[in-house]
């Protein structure tokens, strides 16, 4: 039992799970799940009580039972007690103060990352203002490699997302070359296919690989199909760079995705066996999003932000090259408006970085949410200030296959110019070599005989 008194009224919370949910900032998903605070006063009382909870409590009082959930078992069994030692004496409130202190510099945050559980990260985020989330995330340094180096300070990468509603190879190629000419694609060239047809998926893999190899682009490709399809593609000898999978924070939710930890481990080993990376062996790409556990009724009455943080334990176990939260994609049932989407994006980025992950964000919303592109401009600017690893680049910010609004190649140009952010260094060198950018990283005018444009027309450069 946890309790706090506010305005001469005593609030009681039956267990840690309820306390965490009541302390969460308001969002539609928690109201849908009937776990949210009934009032702003109750929410504040929950935060007061949560601030007094020792961090050690999260290793003893498990929000999802150990016996019922392999994600919980992963969190507990892989917990690094030595890394936890420097902060093991702190309460959640003390932890917030420590994170904001000068003592918690980038080196120290990296040292303790494996000692922090997702629940600890989620708990402390509930006590933080947006500026706190930004400041701490900015101090976290997470660097990954495959064919280039992602996550360096002062850098921002872009996933080039050339989706097409009929998986037209020509349409995808046009969007891909468009993005490359705008300097996008250093995180990954990643396609969400409309079909699960294995022959088509194979064609997409070969097309992406052909462009990357033909122009010696220091980046990686990914066809974002189910992990079982990717395993079959590897068996067929397709040129697979990264293995993609959507993941969630409970075993039951992951079962709804048709996956478990053993399957992800099998896929990781299969990708590693191809030895396609030139600079590193981070071969996994994951996507998450608040609301995924609730949408499959697999949340165990845990608030959606804590469920989201638990998904990062799954990702961390497999050392991904990339992981991003598709923050507004699941819809207004879970994040109702721009304010909730902005807060969730900052929370997700903070928790992921704190746990040692290369967290990116699909700054996005669905057309039936109470949000617009101005909200996305705000979130993009805040996240980039906080050290975002990568964002999404979609032609015109309008994904015509997935039917949602994201960020564009021009948005990437805006944020790079505003904050002086650089491409992945190897990709930046390639852009200069290809006369796409000048020595200062600024876009050049593209001539009609540029090799990439000739490739689009089916001509030999």
GROMACS .gro file of C-alpha atoms in nm:
model
  461
    1UNK     CA    1   0.000   0.000   0.000
    2UNK     CA    2   0.128   0.345  -0.096
    3UNK     CA    3  -0.025   0.672   0.012
    4UNK     CA    4   0.014   1.049   0.006
    5UNK     CA    5  -0.183   1.337   0.152
    6UNK     CA    6  -0.269   1.637  -0.061
    7UNK     CA    7  -0.507   1.923   0.027
    8UNK     CA    8  -0.591   1.742   0.352
    9UNK     CA    9  -0.710   1.441   0.154
   10UNK     CA   10  -0.536   1.105   0.182
   11UNK     CA   11  -0.486   0.905  -0.138
   12UNK     CA   12  -0.409   0.534  -0.122
   13UNK     CA   13  -0.270   0.312  -0.397
   14UNK     CA   14  -0.302  -0.061  -0.358
   15UNK     CA   15   0.025  -0.165  -0.524
   16UNK     CA   16   0.317  -0.041  -0.730
   17UNK     CA   17   0.138  -0.110  -1.056
   18UNK     CA   18  -0.154   0.113  -0.963
   19UNK     CA   19   0.079   0.381  -0.827
   20UNK     CA   20   0.273   0.393  -1.155
   21UNK     CA   21  -0.046   0.417  -1.360
   22UNK     CA   22  -0.196   0.693  -1.148
   23UNK     CA   23   0.130   0.892  -1.162
   24UNK     CA   24   0.135   0.886  -1.544
   25UNK     CA   25   0.060   1.206  -1.737
   26UNK     CA   26  -0.292   1.197  -1.877
   27UNK     CA   27  -0.340   1.005  -2.200
   28UNK     CA   28  -0.638   0.848  -2.369
   29UNK     CA   29  -0.501   0.493  -2.364
   30UNK     CA   30  -0.480   0.482  -1.987
   31UNK     CA   31  -0.834   0.614  -1.960
   32UNK     CA   32  -0.944   0.345  -2.205
   33UNK     CA   33  -0.774   0.085  -1.986
   34UNK     CA   34  -0.935   0.237  -1.674
   35UNK     CA   35  -0.600   0.274  -1.496
   36UNK     CA   36  -0.552   0.652  -1.515
   37UNK     CA   37  -0.584   0.895  -1.227
   38UNK     CA   38  -0.935   1.029  -1.171
   39UNK     CA   39  -0.812   1.386  -1.126
   40UNK     CA   40  -0.504   1.604  -1.151
   41UNK     CA   41  -0.489   1.605  -0.772
   42UNK     CA   42  -0.483   1.226  -0.752
   43UNK     CA   43  -0.212   1.223  -1.021
   44UNK     CA   44   0.001   1.460  -0.816
   45UNK     CA   45  -0.054   1.257  -0.501
   46UNK     CA   46   0.062   0.946  -0.686
   47UNK     CA   47   0.376   1.127  -0.799
   48UNK     CA   48   0.450   1.238  -0.443
   49UNK     CA   49   0.420   0.878  -0.325
   50UNK     CA   50   0.618   0.744  -0.622
   51UNK     CA   51   0.906   0.982  -0.548
   52UNK     CA   52   0.958   0.805  -0.213
   53UNK     CA   53   0.979   0.453  -0.359
   54UNK     CA   54   1.334   0.307  -0.348
   55UNK     CA   55   1.467   0.195  -0.686
   56UNK     CA   56   1.537  -0.148  -0.532
   57UNK     CA   57   1.162  -0.197  -0.498
   58UNK     CA   58   1.132  -0.248  -0.875
   59UNK     CA   59   1.351  -0.558  -0.845
   60UNK     CA   60   1.124  -0.701  -0.577
   61UNK     CA   61   0.770  -0.594  -0.668
   62UNK     CA   62   0.722  -0.695  -1.030
   63UNK     CA   63   0.444  -0.529  -1.229
   64UNK     CA   64   0.399  -0.833  -1.455
   65UNK     CA   65   0.447  -1.172  -1.282
   66UNK     CA   66   0.782  -1.342  -1.336
   67UNK     CA   67   0.624  -1.683  -1.384
   68UNK     CA   68   0.384  -1.561  -1.653
   69UNK     CA   69   0.601  -1.337  -1.867
   70UNK     CA   70   0.932  -1.393  -2.044
   71UNK     CA   71   0.993  -1.018  -2.076
   72UNK     CA   72   0.983  -0.989  -1.696
   73UNK     CA   73   1.219  -1.284  -1.670
   74UNK     CA   74   1.453  -1.118  -1.919
   75UNK     CA   75   1.450  -0.792  -1.720
   76UNK     CA   76   1.520  -0.960  -1.387
   77UNK     CA   77   1.761  -1.232  -1.502
   78UNK     CA   78   1.975  -0.993  -1.708
   79UNK     CA   79   1.984  -0.713  -1.450
   80UNK     CA   80   2.339  -0.589  -1.397
   81UNK     CA   81   2.381  -0.553  -1.021
   82UNK     CA   82   2.730  -0.407  -1.054
   83UNK     CA   83   2.610  -0.130  -1.286
   84UNK     CA   84   2.316  -0.066  -1.052
   85UNK     CA   85   2.536  -0.027  -0.744
   86UNK     CA   86   2.612   0.348  -0.781
   87UNK     CA   87   2.239   0.432  -0.781
   88UNK     CA   88   2.101   0.143  -0.575
   89UNK     CA   89   2.051   0.357  -0.264
   90UNK     CA   90   1.831   0.613  -0.439
   91UNK     CA   91   1.457   0.662  -0.437
   92UNK     CA   92   1.276   0.749  -0.760
   93UNK     CA   93   1.278   1.116  -0.658
   94UNK     CA   94   1.648   1.103  -0.571
   95UNK     CA   95   1.712   0.933  -0.905
   96UNK     CA   96   1.552   1.225  -1.087
   97UNK     CA   97   1.770   1.472  -0.899
   98UNK     CA   98   2.080   1.265  -0.971
   99UNK     CA   99   2.002   1.238  -1.344
  100UNK     CA  100   1.973   1.616  -1.364
  101UNK     CA  101   2.296   1.674  -1.172
  102UNK     CA  102   2.640   1.735  -1.323
  103UNK     CA  103   2.756   1.409  -1.166
  104UNK     CA  104   2.541   1.217  -1.413
  105UNK     CA  105   2.750   1.296  -1.721
  106UNK     CA  106   2.757   1.090  -2.041
  107UNK     CA  107   3.021   0.849  -1.911
  108UNK     CA  108   2.835   0.784  -1.586
  109UNK     CA  109   2.501   0.735  -1.763
  110UNK     CA  110   2.661   0.478  -1.993
  111UNK     CA  111   2.811   0.303  -1.690
  112UNK     CA  112   2.478   0.259  -1.510
  113UNK     CA  113   2.256   0.193  -1.815
  114UNK     CA  114   2.245  -0.187  -1.780
  115UNK     CA  115   2.161  -0.150  -1.411
  116UNK     CA  116   1.845   0.048  -1.486
  117UNK     CA  117   1.530  -0.154  -1.547
  118UNK     CA  118   1.254  -0.029  -1.778
  119UNK     CA  119   1.025   0.019  -1.480
  120UNK     CA  120   1.281   0.240  -1.308
  121UNK     CA  121   1.315   0.449  -1.624
  122UNK     CA  122   0.939   0.476  -1.664
  123UNK     CA  123   0.893   0.569  -1.298
  124UNK     CA  124   1.144   0.852  -1.301
  125UNK     CA  125   1.005   0.987  -1.629
  126UNK     CA  126   0.667   1.033  -1.458
  127UNK     CA  127   0.828   1.282  -1.219
  128UNK     CA  128   0.997   1.482  -1.494
  129UNK     CA  129   0.890   1.785  -1.689
  130UNK     CA  130   0.950   1.792  -2.064
  131UNK     CA  131   1.267   1.996  -2.019
  132UNK     CA  132   1.401   1.733  -1.776
  133UNK     CA  133   1.341   1.455  -2.029
  134UNK     CA  134   1.523   1.657  -2.296
  135UNK     CA  135   1.821   1.748  -2.079
  136UNK     CA  136   1.891   1.396  -1.956
  137UNK     CA  137   1.838   1.230  -2.294
  138UNK     CA  138   2.083   1.479  -2.445
  139UNK     CA  139   2.354   1.348  -2.212
  140UNK     CA  140   2.304   0.984  -2.318
  141UNK     CA  141   2.542   0.862  -2.588
  142UNK     CA  142   2.455   0.547  -2.781
  143UNK     CA  143   2.657   0.459  -3.093
  144UNK     CA  144   2.585   0.169  -3.330
  145UNK     CA  145   2.740   0.049  -3.656
  146UNK     CA  146   2.669  -0.163  -3.961
  147UNK     CA  147   2.796   0.012  -4.276
  148UNK     CA  148   2.817   0.353  -4.113
  149UNK     CA  149   2.830   0.508  -3.767
  150UNK     CA  150   2.501   0.617  -3.611
  151UNK     CA  151   2.447   0.815  -3.291
  152UNK     CA  152   2.756   1.032  -3.269
  153UNK     CA  153   2.709   1.359  -3.077
  154UNK     CA  154   2.605   1.641  -3.307
  155UNK     CA  155   2.474   1.400  -3.570
  156UNK     CA  156   2.124   1.302  -3.681
  157UNK     CA  157   2.041   1.021  -3.921
  158UNK     CA  158   1.733   0.967  -4.137
  159UNK     CA  159   1.552   0.650  -4.234
  160UNK     CA  160   1.453   0.688  -4.599
  161UNK     CA  161   1.100   0.538  -4.618
  162UNK     CA  162   1.001   0.498  -4.987
  163UNK     CA  163   0.676   0.307  -4.937
  164UNK     CA  164   0.433   0.243  -5.222
  165UNK     CA  165   0.071   0.120  -5.200
  166UNK     CA  166   0.122  -0.148  -5.468
  167UNK     CA  167   0.491  -0.219  -5.399
  168UNK     CA  168   0.578  -0.083  -5.742
  169UNK     CA  169   0.952  -0.124  -5.785
  170UNK     CA  170   0.966   0.185  -6.006
  171UNK     CA  171   0.763   0.392  -5.759
  172UNK     CA  172   0.980   0.281  -5.468
  173UNK     CA  173   1.297   0.350  -5.664
  174UNK     CA  174   1.176   0.701  -5.751
  175UNK     CA  175   1.108   0.785  -5.385
  176UNK     CA  176   1.436   0.631  -5.278
  177UNK     CA  177   1.642   0.831  -5.527
  178UNK     CA  178   1.446   1.145  -5.436
  179UNK     CA  179   1.541   1.094  -5.072
  180UNK     CA  180   1.905   1.027  -5.151
  181UNK     CA  181   1.926   1.349  -5.351
  182UNK     CA  182   1.794   1.533  -5.043
  183UNK     CA  183   2.063   1.370  -4.829
  184UNK     CA  184   1.836   1.121  -4.652
  185UNK     CA  185   1.903   0.752  -4.593
  186UNK     CA  186   2.201   0.726  -4.361
  187UNK     CA  187   2.004   0.540  -4.091
  188UNK     CA  188   1.855   0.287  -4.333
  189UNK     CA  189   1.661   0.264  -4.656
  190UNK     CA  190   1.358   0.085  -4.517
  191UNK     CA  191   1.044  -0.025  -4.702
  192UNK     CA  192   0.714  -0.120  -4.539
  193UNK     CA  193   0.583  -0.365  -4.801
  194UNK     CA  194   0.212  -0.376  -4.878
  195UNK     CA  195   0.235  -0.749  -4.949
  196UNK     CA  196   0.374  -1.052  -4.767
  197UNK     CA  197   0.446  -1.231  -5.094
  198UNK     CA  198   0.788  -1.389  -5.052
  199UNK     CA  199   0.889  -1.352  -5.421
  200UNK     CA  200   0.800  -0.981  -5.406
  201UNK     CA  201   0.986  -0.933  -5.078
  202UNK     CA  202   1.286  -1.096  -5.240
  203UNK     CA  203   1.266  -0.857  -5.537
  204UNK     CA  204   1.255  -0.560  -5.300
  205UNK     CA  205   1.565  -0.684  -5.117
  206UNK     CA  206   1.756  -0.730  -5.439
  207UNK     CA  207   1.654  -0.389  -5.572
  208UNK     CA  208   1.767  -0.211  -5.255
  209UNK     CA  209   2.093  -0.403  -5.250
  210UNK     CA  210   2.154  -0.328  -5.619
  211UNK     CA  211   2.125   0.048  -5.565
  212UNK     CA  212   2.343   0.041  -5.252
  213UNK     CA  213   2.613  -0.173  -5.416
  214UNK     CA  214   2.598   0.001  -5.756
  215UNK     CA  215   2.661   0.343  -5.606
  216UNK     CA  216   2.872   0.220  -5.310
  217UNK     CA  217   2.638   0.390  -5.061
  218UNK     CA  218   2.758   0.347  -4.700
  219UNK     CA  219   2.417   0.263  -4.562
  220UNK     CA  220   2.197  -0.042  -4.502
  221UNK     CA  221   1.863  -0.164  -4.632
  222UNK     CA  222   1.565  -0.328  -4.468
  223UNK     CA  223   1.233  -0.466  -4.586
  224UNK     CA  224   1.010  -0.430  -4.283
  225UNK     CA  225   0.828  -0.761  -4.304
  226UNK     CA  226   0.761  -1.013  -4.028
  227UNK     CA  227   1.073  -1.174  -3.885
  228UNK     CA  228   0.964  -1.519  -4.009
  229UNK     CA  229   0.956  -1.386  -4.364
  230UNK     CA  230   1.304  -1.243  -4.320
  231UNK     CA  231   1.430  -1.580  -4.201
  232UNK     CA  232   1.288  -1.740  -4.513
  233UNK     CA  233   1.452  -1.474  -4.729
  234UNK     CA  234   1.787  -1.545  -4.565
  235UNK     CA  235   1.736  -1.916  -4.632
  236UNK     CA  236   1.673  -1.832  -4.999
  237UNK     CA  237   1.999  -1.639  -5.017
  238UNK     CA  238   1.847  -1.290  -5.041
  239UNK     CA  239   2.079  -0.997  -4.957
  240UNK     CA  240   1.934  -0.912  -4.615
  241UNK     CA  241   2.110  -0.639  -4.418
  242UNK     CA  242   1.885  -0.579  -4.116
  243UNK     CA  243   1.619  -0.793  -3.951
  244UNK     CA  244   1.308  -0.595  -3.863
  245UNK     CA  245   1.034  -0.666  -3.612
  246UNK     CA  246   0.770  -0.477  -3.417
  247UNK     CA  247   0.803  -0.560  -3.048
  248UNK     CA  248   0.606  -0.493  -2.730
  249UNK     CA  249   0.658  -0.499  -2.355
  250UNK     CA  250   0.484  -0.821  -2.252
  251UNK     CA  251   0.507  -1.181  -2.362
  252UNK     CA  252   0.137  -1.188  -2.446
  253UNK     CA  253   0.163  -0.880  -2.669
  254UNK     CA  254   0.464  -1.023  -2.847
  255UNK     CA  255   0.271  -1.345  -2.899
  256UNK     CA  256   0.009  -1.131  -3.069
  257UNK     CA  257   0.286  -1.018  -3.306
  258UNK     CA  258   0.373  -1.383  -3.364
  259UNK     CA  259   0.713  -1.363  -3.196
  260UNK     CA  260   0.905  -1.457  -2.884
  261UNK     CA  261   1.259  -1.407  -2.761
  262UNK     CA  262   1.381  -1.736  -2.905
  263UNK     CA  263   1.258  -1.645  -3.253
  264UNK     CA  264   1.430  -1.305  -3.237
  265UNK     CA  265   1.752  -1.473  -3.126
  266UNK     CA  266   1.731  -1.715  -3.420
  267UNK     CA  267   1.683  -1.425  -3.662
  268UNK     CA  268   1.972  -1.230  -3.514
  269UNK     CA  269   2.205  -1.525  -3.554
  270UNK     CA  270   2.090  -1.579  -3.911
  271UNK     CA  271   2.162  -1.217  -4.000
  272UNK     CA  272   2.500  -1.225  -3.828
  273UNK     CA  273   2.593  -1.534  -4.029
  274UNK     CA  274   2.565  -1.330  -4.351
  275UNK     CA  275   2.845  -1.099  -4.231
  276UNK     CA  276   2.722  -0.809  -4.446
  277UNK     CA  277   2.822  -0.528  -4.213
  278UNK     CA  278   3.149  -0.350  -4.288
  279UNK     CA  279   3.191  -0.144  -3.971
  280UNK     CA  280   2.985  -0.332  -3.713
  281UNK     CA  281   2.744  -0.616  -3.644
  282UNK     CA  282   2.433  -0.441  -3.513
  283UNK     CA  283   2.186  -0.626  -3.738
  284UNK     CA  284   1.846  -0.571  -3.575
  285UNK     CA  285   1.587  -0.299  -3.632
  286UNK     CA  286   1.288  -0.271  -3.396
  287UNK     CA  287   0.979  -0.052  -3.383
  288UNK     CA  288   0.757   0.008  -3.082
  289UNK     CA  289   0.471   0.235  -2.981
  290UNK     CA  290   0.266   0.323  -2.675
  291UNK     CA  291  -0.063   0.136  -2.683
  292UNK     CA  292   0.050  -0.186  -2.850
  293UNK     CA  293   0.003  -0.395  -2.535
  294UNK     CA  294  -0.338  -0.247  -2.459
  295UNK     CA  295  -0.456  -0.291  -2.818
  296UNK     CA  296  -0.405  -0.668  -2.783
  297UNK     CA  297  -0.542  -0.678  -2.426
  298UNK     CA  298  -0.200  -0.788  -2.306
  299UNK     CA  299  -0.109  -0.501  -2.071
  300UNK     CA  300  -0.172  -0.671  -1.733
  301UNK     CA  301  -0.332  -0.345  -1.609
  302UNK     CA  302   0.006  -0.171  -1.647
  303UNK     CA  303  -0.001   0.183  -1.788
  304UNK     CA  304   0.092   0.213  -2.153
  305UNK     CA  305   0.409   0.414  -2.104
  306UNK     CA  306   0.555   0.156  -1.867
  307UNK     CA  307   0.460  -0.121  -2.112
  308UNK     CA  308   0.643   0.074  -2.381
  309UNK     CA  309   0.956   0.104  -2.167
  310UNK     CA  310   0.946  -0.274  -2.109
  311UNK     CA  311   0.968  -0.324  -2.486
  312UNK     CA  312   1.307  -0.155  -2.469
  313UNK     CA  313   1.434  -0.443  -2.253
  314UNK     CA  314   1.357  -0.675  -2.544
  315UNK     CA  315   1.538  -0.445  -2.786
  316UNK     CA  316   1.838  -0.397  -2.558
  317UNK     CA  317   1.890  -0.773  -2.538
  318UNK     CA  318   1.956  -0.786  -2.913
  319UNK     CA  319   2.187  -0.482  -2.953
  320UNK     CA  320   1.996  -0.323  -3.242
  321UNK     CA  321   2.137  -0.084  -3.497
  322UNK     CA  322   1.811   0.111  -3.479
  323UNK     CA  323   1.495   0.124  -3.271
  324UNK     CA  324   1.221   0.380  -3.304
  325UNK     CA  325   0.890   0.458  -3.145
  326UNK     CA  326   0.613   0.520  -3.400
  327UNK     CA  327   0.474   0.755  -3.145
  328UNK     CA  328   0.144   0.873  -3.295
  329UNK     CA  329   0.080   0.588  -3.536
  330UNK     CA  330  -0.148   0.367  -3.326
  331UNK     CA  331  -0.410   0.640  -3.307
  332UNK     CA  332  -0.605   0.878  -3.082
  333UNK     CA  333  -0.747   0.590  -2.878
  334UNK     CA  334  -0.402   0.579  -2.713
  335UNK     CA  335  -0.259   0.929  -2.769
  336UNK     CA  336  -0.548   1.165  -2.831
  337UNK     CA  337  -0.392   1.493  -2.941
  338UNK     CA  338  -0.074   1.681  -3.014
  339UNK     CA  339   0.000   1.744  -2.647
  340UNK     CA  340  -0.018   1.375  -2.561
  341UNK     CA  341   0.187   1.275  -2.866
  342UNK     CA  342   0.459   1.529  -2.783
  343UNK     CA  343   0.482   1.412  -2.424
  344UNK     CA  344   0.489   1.045  -2.524
  345UNK     CA  345   0.763   1.105  -2.779
  346UNK     CA  346   0.984   1.275  -2.523
  347UNK     CA  347   0.916   0.998  -2.268
  348UNK     CA  348   0.998   0.722  -2.513
  349UNK     CA  349   1.318   0.888  -2.629
  350UNK     CA  350   1.429   0.953  -2.271
  351UNK     CA  351   1.359   0.598  -2.152
  352UNK     CA  352   1.522   0.436  -2.453
  353UNK     CA  353   1.836   0.644  -2.433
  354UNK     CA  354   1.860   0.597  -2.056
  355UNK     CA  355   1.849   0.221  -2.108
  356UNK     CA  356   2.132   0.240  -2.362
  357UNK     CA  357   1.939   0.218  -2.688
  358UNK     CA  358   1.982   0.407  -3.019
  359UNK     CA  359   1.633   0.553  -2.993
  360UNK     CA  360   1.481   0.724  -3.293
  361UNK     CA  361   1.127   0.844  -3.347
  362UNK     CA  362   0.870   0.839  -3.622
  363UNK     CA  363   0.732   1.185  -3.547
  364UNK     CA  364   0.385   1.109  -3.674
  365UNK     CA  365   0.008   1.116  -3.632
  366UNK     CA  366  -0.298   0.963  -3.793
  367UNK     CA  367  -0.549   1.181  -3.973
  368UNK     CA  368  -0.822   1.121  -3.715
  369UNK     CA  369  -0.608   1.241  -3.424
  370UNK     CA  370  -0.639   1.592  -3.281
  371UNK     CA  371  -0.295   1.685  -3.409
  372UNK     CA  372  -0.139   1.856  -3.707
  373UNK     CA  373   0.196   1.921  -3.869
  374UNK     CA  374   0.268   2.213  -3.637
  375UNK     CA  375   0.260   1.968  -3.347
  376UNK     CA  376   0.503   1.747  -3.535
  377UNK     CA  377   0.734   2.045  -3.596
  378UNK     CA  378   0.736   2.105  -3.221
  379UNK     CA  379   0.808   1.741  -3.135
  380UNK     CA  380   1.078   1.710  -3.402
  381UNK     CA  381   1.253   2.021  -3.274
  382UNK     CA  382   1.237   1.907  -2.911
  383UNK     CA  383   1.360   1.556  -2.991
  384UNK     CA  384   1.647   1.678  -3.206
  385UNK     CA  385   1.748   1.913  -2.924
  386UNK     CA  386   1.742   1.607  -2.696
  387UNK     CA  387   1.986   1.416  -2.918
  388UNK     CA  388   1.749   1.207  -3.130
  389UNK     CA  389   1.932   0.924  -3.306
  390UNK     CA  390   1.724   0.925  -3.624
  391UNK     CA  391   1.393   1.033  -3.774
  392UNK     CA  392   1.185   0.922  -4.070
  393UNK     CA  393   1.199   1.071  -4.419
  394UNK     CA  394   0.883   1.028  -4.628
  395UNK     CA  395   0.813   1.209  -4.957
  396UNK     CA  396   0.599   1.510  -4.864
  397UNK     CA  397   0.563   1.373  -4.507
  398UNK     CA  398   0.257   1.177  -4.631
  399UNK     CA  399   0.298   0.800  -4.638
  400UNK     CA  400   0.070   0.688  -4.921
  401UNK     CA  401   0.091   0.321  -4.826
  402UNK     CA  402   0.045   0.335  -4.448
  403UNK     CA  403  -0.190   0.638  -4.470
  404UNK     CA  404  -0.045   0.851  -4.192
  405UNK     CA  405   0.151   1.174  -4.158
  406UNK     CA  406   0.521   1.164  -4.074
  407UNK     CA  407   0.823   1.383  -4.145
  408UNK     CA  408   0.968   1.470  -4.484
  409UNK     CA  409   1.311   1.501  -4.643
  410UNK     CA  410   1.264   1.878  -4.610
  411UNK     CA  411   1.197   1.843  -4.237
  412UNK     CA  412   1.535   1.674  -4.205
  413UNK     CA  413   1.698   1.963  -4.389
  414UNK     CA  414   1.525   2.208  -4.155
  415UNK     CA  415   1.643   2.044  -3.836
  416UNK     CA  416   1.997   1.993  -3.962
  417UNK     CA  417   2.027   2.360  -4.054
  418UNK     CA  418   1.862   2.480  -3.732
  419UNK     CA  419   2.084   2.281  -3.496
  420UNK     CA  420   2.392   2.224  -3.712
  421UNK     CA  421   2.344   1.846  -3.712
  422UNK     CA  422   2.553   1.626  -3.939
  423UNK     CA  423   2.491   1.307  -4.134
  424UNK     CA  424   2.661   0.983  -4.035
  425UNK     CA  425   3.025   1.061  -4.126
  426UNK     CA  426   3.067   0.788  -4.386
  427UNK     CA  427   2.741   0.887  -4.553
  428UNK     CA  428   2.840   1.254  -4.545
  429UNK     CA  429   3.161   1.170  -4.732
  430UNK     CA  430   2.957   0.982  -4.994
  431UNK     CA  431   2.717   1.274  -5.039
  432UNK     CA  432   3.012   1.502  -5.106
  433UNK     CA  433   3.175   1.254  -5.343
  434UNK     CA  434   2.846   1.225  -5.537
  435UNK     CA  435   2.815   1.606  -5.557
  436UNK     CA  436   2.487   1.596  -5.364
  437UNK     CA  437   2.628   1.820  -5.092
  438UNK     CA  438   2.922   2.055  -5.076
  439UNK     CA  439   3.211   2.032  -4.830
  440UNK     CA  440   2.999   2.208  -4.565
  441UNK     CA  441   2.716   1.957  -4.601
  442UNK     CA  442   2.484   2.193  -4.789
  443UNK     CA  443   2.273   2.060  -5.077
  444UNK     CA  444   2.392   2.131  -5.428
  445UNK     CA  445   2.167   2.186  -5.728
  446UNK     CA  446   2.126   1.851  -5.900
  447UNK     CA  447   2.200   1.839  -6.274
  448UNK     CA  448   1.982   1.633  -6.508
  449UNK     CA  449   2.274   1.404  -6.585
  450UNK     CA  450   2.339   1.313  -6.223
  451UNK     CA  451   2.411   0.937  -6.201
  452UNK     CA  452   2.119   0.876  -5.964
  453UNK     CA  453   1.875   1.046  -6.202
  454UNK     CA  454   2.009   0.849  -6.495
  455UNK     CA  455   1.958   0.532  -6.294
  456UNK     CA  456   1.594   0.626  -6.239
  457UNK     CA  457   1.554   0.662  -6.616
  458UNK     CA  458   1.704   0.320  -6.670
  459UNK     CA  459   2.026   0.457  -6.821
  460UNK     CA  460   2.382   0.367  -6.737
  461UNK     CA  461   2.563   0.644  -6.548
   0.00000   0.00000   0.00000
